């Protein structure tokens, strides 16, 4: 049985790694993604739930000669085991393709026996000691969701499941206890009479103690996984998981001495069952290997700066639209530029300061624009190549409050494309 489970786990890992040879195998996931291999240790806390432990061999008899024949020790043949919190430790290796992870995991779990009751209780439940250990080999599939934030840390939630083989190793021992005043008792079981203890025998006050139940067996295991991952850097991650690991019901061939050691049947004469289901908190450090994520594309080259427009400014006196000698010189330069280049459309726009009403200033700005356009036309610039407009008090060159006579705002702009 053990070889069969191990062979299955190895086969699953071989299939997983063979798929990684070509990203096309994962085309249905999306991508393409880089394929990363990873390995890392893990460990944490384990809680094993209480377990019933029935003996499945033909029931024992303890005859005292006084009915009923249950004797002074047995209440029934189903024990109840309680376990302390324990620990888990192991490691895993696997591959990651985009949001998917496929991994093989080995884990060792240990829980000490805190109490045992139900078979016989010559010293109370504290008369027993023992432990339950397991070795598990699991194949896990995990899906990582998108990034989230936990206490300002970027983390990735994930869920998953796993199946595999679990070796249950069980041990329950009876701490030494001496029985006094015991009547003559004949002990019998599935193999016949195994001895007589008590008054009138070579063992009038027997001391009981030793390994009572002991066995190990490989069974099918399964687990559910939920947790978060924090990527420390592209090749190192920290995972914190909750894992529920359970198995099918194991049946043990008892390697201890039952019903009460050292008086009982030898190894493998008794069979008993138990269960196994655990709650686990597991922390792990994952080291990734393989191709790094593709480099981001280079940034687009910056857009070329917009072409610089040539602007000529013709200034006016307050409340005037006649052109000054200085203004005429500017208009001459603008006309020369027009005639030296190809045919273009130029903008001739008039403005005013903030003194006066808006309607008056609008008309004044149009008169100024038309005066400059007429001057340009006389100097050889066709009127059809000019867009003439007035903007009144809008688009102030120097922002001012209403009523301010600002010379820089009393202007016409001649703009070449």
XYZ file of N, CA, C and O in Angstrom, residues 198-281:
336
model
N -4.615 -12.007 39.998
C -5.392 -11.715 41.193
C -5.109 -12.712 42.291
O -4.143 -13.499 42.266
N -5.976 -12.698 43.325
C -5.778 -13.537 44.512
C -5.687 -15.009 44.114
O -6.440 -15.492 43.267
N -4.740 -15.748 44.756
C -4.575 -17.167 44.514
C -3.818 -17.490 43.247
O -3.838 -18.636 42.797
N -3.143 -16.513 42.618
C -2.361 -16.731 41.392
C -0.940 -16.262 41.646
O -0.649 -15.613 42.655
N -0.025 -16.579 40.703
C 1.348 -16.050 40.846
C 1.401 -14.526 40.762
O 2.422 -13.937 41.058
N 0.291 -13.908 40.345
C 0.274 -12.442 40.228
C -0.880 -11.889 41.054
O -1.882 -11.384 40.521
N -0.773 -11.980 42.414
C -1.904 -11.535 43.235
C -2.109 -10.020 43.180
O -3.223 -9.533 43.249
N -1.023 -9.249 43.093
C -1.093 -7.786 43.003
C -0.296 -7.338 41.773
O 0.808 -6.809 41.888
N -0.829 -7.560 40.579
C -0.047 -7.315 39.355
C 0.192 -5.832 39.128
O -0.611 -4.988 39.496
N 1.327 -5.543 38.527
C 1.648 -4.190 38.060
C 1.433 -4.141 36.552
O 2.074 -4.867 35.799
N 0.502 -3.300 36.170
C 0.203 -3.152 34.752
C 0.916 -1.911 34.226
O 1.069 -0.916 34.917
N 1.318 -1.957 32.971
C 1.971 -0.802 32.344
C 2.718 -1.208 31.093
O 3.168 -2.345 30.971
N 2.809 -0.308 30.180
C 3.504 -0.564 28.926
C 2.667 -0.104 27.746
O 1.616 0.520 27.895
N 3.146 -0.430 26.574
C 2.456 -0.019 25.346
C 1.184 -0.816 25.182
O 1.193 -2.045 25.116
N 0.082 -0.101 25.090
C -1.244 -0.716 25.047
C -1.723 -0.837 23.595
O -2.051 -1.920 23.112
N -1.756 0.290 22.881
C -2.121 0.308 21.473
C -0.992 0.964 20.688
O -0.484 2.019 21.065
N -0.619 0.336 19.586
C 0.449 0.887 18.770
C 0.305 0.345 17.354
O 0.070 -0.837 17.153
N 0.443 1.226 16.375
C 0.355 0.781 14.998
C 0.598 1.913 14.029
O 0.625 3.083 14.409
N 0.814 1.567 12.790
C 0.924 2.570 11.736
C 0.361 1.997 10.439
O 0.414 0.788 10.200
N -0.217 2.885 9.618
C -0.798 2.468 8.349
C -0.897 3.663 7.420
O -1.103 4.794 7.864
N -0.730 3.408 6.114
C -0.890 4.442 5.088
C -2.331 4.461 4.614
O -2.913 3.416 4.326
N -2.916 5.663 4.539
C -4.299 5.826 4.088
C -4.376 7.037 3.158
O -3.437 7.835 3.051
N -5.521 7.177 2.496
C -5.759 8.303 1.590
C -5.981 9.580 2.399
O -6.733 9.588 3.385
N -5.328 10.669 1.988
C -5.469 11.959 2.662
C -5.937 13.044 1.706
O -5.725 12.961 0.486
N -6.568 14.056 2.262
C -7.054 15.178 1.468
C -6.993 16.433 2.325
O -7.062 16.369 3.556
N -6.834 17.577 1.663
C -6.744 18.821 2.419
C -7.312 19.988 1.619
O -7.302 19.986 0.379
N -7.833 20.968 2.356
C -8.295 22.239 1.795
C -7.323 23.331 2.233
O -6.800 23.298 3.358
N -7.091 24.297 1.353
C -6.061 25.305 1.570
C -6.646 26.693 1.323
O -7.362 26.902 0.336
N -6.347 27.628 2.209
C -6.695 29.040 1.996
C -5.640 29.880 2.701
O -5.223 29.554 3.821
N -5.191 30.935 2.048
C -4.156 31.745 2.682
C -3.833 32.981 1.875
O -4.538 33.364 0.947
N -2.728 33.622 2.250
C -2.253 34.823 1.577
C -0.764 34.670 1.306
O -0.053 33.934 1.996
N -0.298 35.356 0.271
C 1.126 35.362 -0.085
C 1.601 36.806 -0.144
O 0.932 37.685 -0.703
N 2.789 37.031 0.417
C 3.454 38.331 0.331
C 4.753 38.140 -0.433
O 5.626 37.369 -0.013
N 4.876 38.793 -1.581
C 6.088 38.697 -2.387
C 7.135 39.657 -1.843
O 7.017 40.881 -2.016
N 8.140 39.091 -1.185
C 9.224 39.918 -0.640
C 10.004 40.560 -1.780
O 10.366 41.731 -1.731
N 10.287 39.767 -2.811
C 10.873 40.259 -4.053
C 10.451 39.284 -5.145
O 9.750 38.302 -4.858
N 10.824 39.504 -6.414
C 10.326 38.620 -7.477
C 10.681 37.154 -7.301
O 10.018 36.292 -7.879
N 11.693 36.826 -6.506
C 12.117 35.437 -6.371
C 11.995 34.903 -4.949
O 12.501 33.824 -4.651
N 11.333 35.626 -4.057
C 11.179 35.174 -2.673
C 9.818 35.605 -2.157
O 9.437 36.770 -2.282
N 9.064 34.648 -1.591
C 7.700 34.939 -1.127
C 7.474 34.288 0.236
O 8.075 33.249 0.556
N 6.591 34.895 1.019
C 6.186 34.364 2.320
C 4.697 34.035 2.259
O 3.889 34.878 1.883
N 4.340 32.795 2.606
C 2.947 32.353 2.608
C 2.491 32.098 4.033
O 3.252 31.561 4.857
N 1.233 32.433 4.322
C 0.595 32.097 5.582
C -0.745 31.446 5.242
O -1.618 32.087 4.658
N -0.887 30.151 5.594
C -2.034 29.356 5.162
C -2.799 28.774 6.333
O -2.218 28.484 7.396
N -4.111 28.578 6.118
C -4.905 27.652 6.917
C -5.082 26.388 6.084
O -5.415 26.464 4.891
N -4.847 25.221 6.716
C -4.996 23.958 5.990
C -5.775 22.970 6.867
O -5.451 22.777 8.042
N -6.808 22.415 6.258
C -7.561 21.342 6.898
C -7.126 20.028 6.251
O -7.357 19.803 5.069
N -6.444 19.189 7.032
C -5.957 17.902 6.527
C -6.670 16.781 7.263
O -6.713 16.762 8.495
N -7.231 15.840 6.513
C -7.917 14.683 7.088
C -7.614 13.462 6.235
O -7.095 13.566 5.109
N -7.946 12.280 6.779
C -7.716 11.028 6.064
C -8.956 10.146 6.176
O -9.855 10.395 6.988
N -8.955 9.118 5.350
C -9.936 8.061 5.563
C -9.602 7.348 6.877
O -8.515 7.504 7.426
N -10.538 6.543 7.375
C -10.391 5.926 8.700
C -9.293 4.866 8.688
O -9.398 3.854 8.003
N -8.208 5.075 9.436
C -7.141 4.069 9.466
C -7.491 2.891 10.392
O -8.115 3.067 11.439
N -7.093 1.701 9.973
C -7.215 0.495 10.798
C -5.813 -0.009 11.102
O -5.010 -0.234 10.187
N -5.515 -0.205 12.397
C -4.171 -0.569 12.829
C -4.124 -2.036 13.253
O -5.043 -2.532 13.926
N -3.060 -2.728 12.872
C -2.709 -4.003 13.477
C -1.900 -3.687 14.731
O -0.785 -3.163 14.642
N -2.498 -3.991 15.886
C -1.892 -3.564 17.140
C -0.539 -4.234 17.365
O -0.416 -5.457 17.354
N 0.483 -3.405 17.586
C 1.813 -3.899 17.914
C 2.103 -3.763 19.405
O 3.219 -4.024 19.845
N 1.079 -3.366 20.142
C 1.209 -3.308 21.589
C 0.723 -4.595 22.221
O 0.589 -5.637 21.565
N 0.454 -4.542 23.530
C -0.034 -5.706 24.286
C -1.381 -5.328 24.878
O -1.475 -4.431 25.713
N -2.451 -5.992 24.432
C -3.806 -5.719 24.908
C -4.378 -7.015 25.485
O -3.993 -8.112 25.065
N -5.255 -6.965 26.475
C -6.010 -5.790 26.905
C -5.339 -4.947 27.970
O -5.645 -3.781 28.099
N -4.442 -5.535 28.828
C -3.764 -4.681 29.792
C -2.328 -5.183 29.936
O -2.063 -6.256 30.478
N -1.383 -4.417 29.345
C 0.012 -4.838 29.359
C 0.543 -4.909 30.789
O 0.108 -4.141 31.649
N 1.475 -5.889 31.065
C 2.092 -6.835 30.129
C 1.260 -8.104 29.906
O 1.762 -9.035 29.272
N 0.025 -8.162 30.420
C -0.827 -9.336 30.250
C -1.754 -9.082 29.064
O -2.623 -8.208 29.123
N -1.574 -9.839 28.004
C -2.426 -9.610 26.848
C -1.950 -10.395 25.651
O -1.052 -11.239 25.734
N -2.555 -10.093 24.543
C -2.232 -10.803 23.316
C -1.012 -10.171 22.658
O -0.796 -8.958 22.732
N -0.211 -10.936 21.977
C 1.010 -10.421 21.357
C 0.701 -9.558 20.144
O -0.452 -9.373 19.759
N 1.783 -9.060 19.521
C 1.677 -8.163 18.378
C 0.821 -8.756 17.268
O 0.887 -9.951 16.975
N -0.021 -7.880 16.654
C -0.871 -8.187 15.507
C -2.052 -9.093 15.831
O -2.769 -9.508 14.921
N -2.269 -9.449 17.103
C -3.423 -10.280 17.439
C -4.695 -9.455 17.564
O -5.788 -10.004 17.528
N -4.554 -8.156 17.715
C -5.701 -7.274 17.918
C -5.663 -6.186 16.855
O -4.609 -5.660 16.519
N -6.823 -5.842 16.331
C -6.950 -4.742 15.370
C -7.852 -3.666 15.971
O -8.809 -3.979 16.684
N -7.516 -2.406 15.682
C -8.359 -1.315 16.157
C -8.377 -0.193 15.116
O -7.494 -0.090 14.267
N -9.419 0.642 15.202
C -9.597 1.764 14.276
C -9.430 3.094 15.004
O -9.481 3.160 16.230
N -9.283 4.129 14.204
C -9.255 5.485 14.746
C -9.656 6.438 13.618
O -10.177 6.004 12.591
N -9.405 7.701 13.796
C -9.674 8.699 12.768
C -8.545 9.717 12.749
O -7.644 9.691 13.597
N -8.582 10.626 11.779
C -7.546 11.663 11.727
C -8.079 12.865 10.963
O -8.373 12.784 9.769
N -8.240 13.989 11.665
C -8.618 15.254 11.025
C -7.975 16.379 11.816
O -8.074 16.426 13.044
N -7.317 17.301 11.109
C -6.512 18.336 11.764
C -6.829 19.715 11.201
O -7.211 19.871 10.043
N -6.655 20.709 12.067
C -6.671 22.122 11.678
C -5.232 22.616 11.792
O -4.578 22.383 12.819
N -4.735 23.307 10.751
C -3.329 23.683 10.714
C -3.163 25.145 10.304
O -3.866 25.635 9.421
N -2.228 25.805 10.967
C -1.735 27.107 10.511
C -0.302 26.881 10.053
O 0.543 26.423 10.836
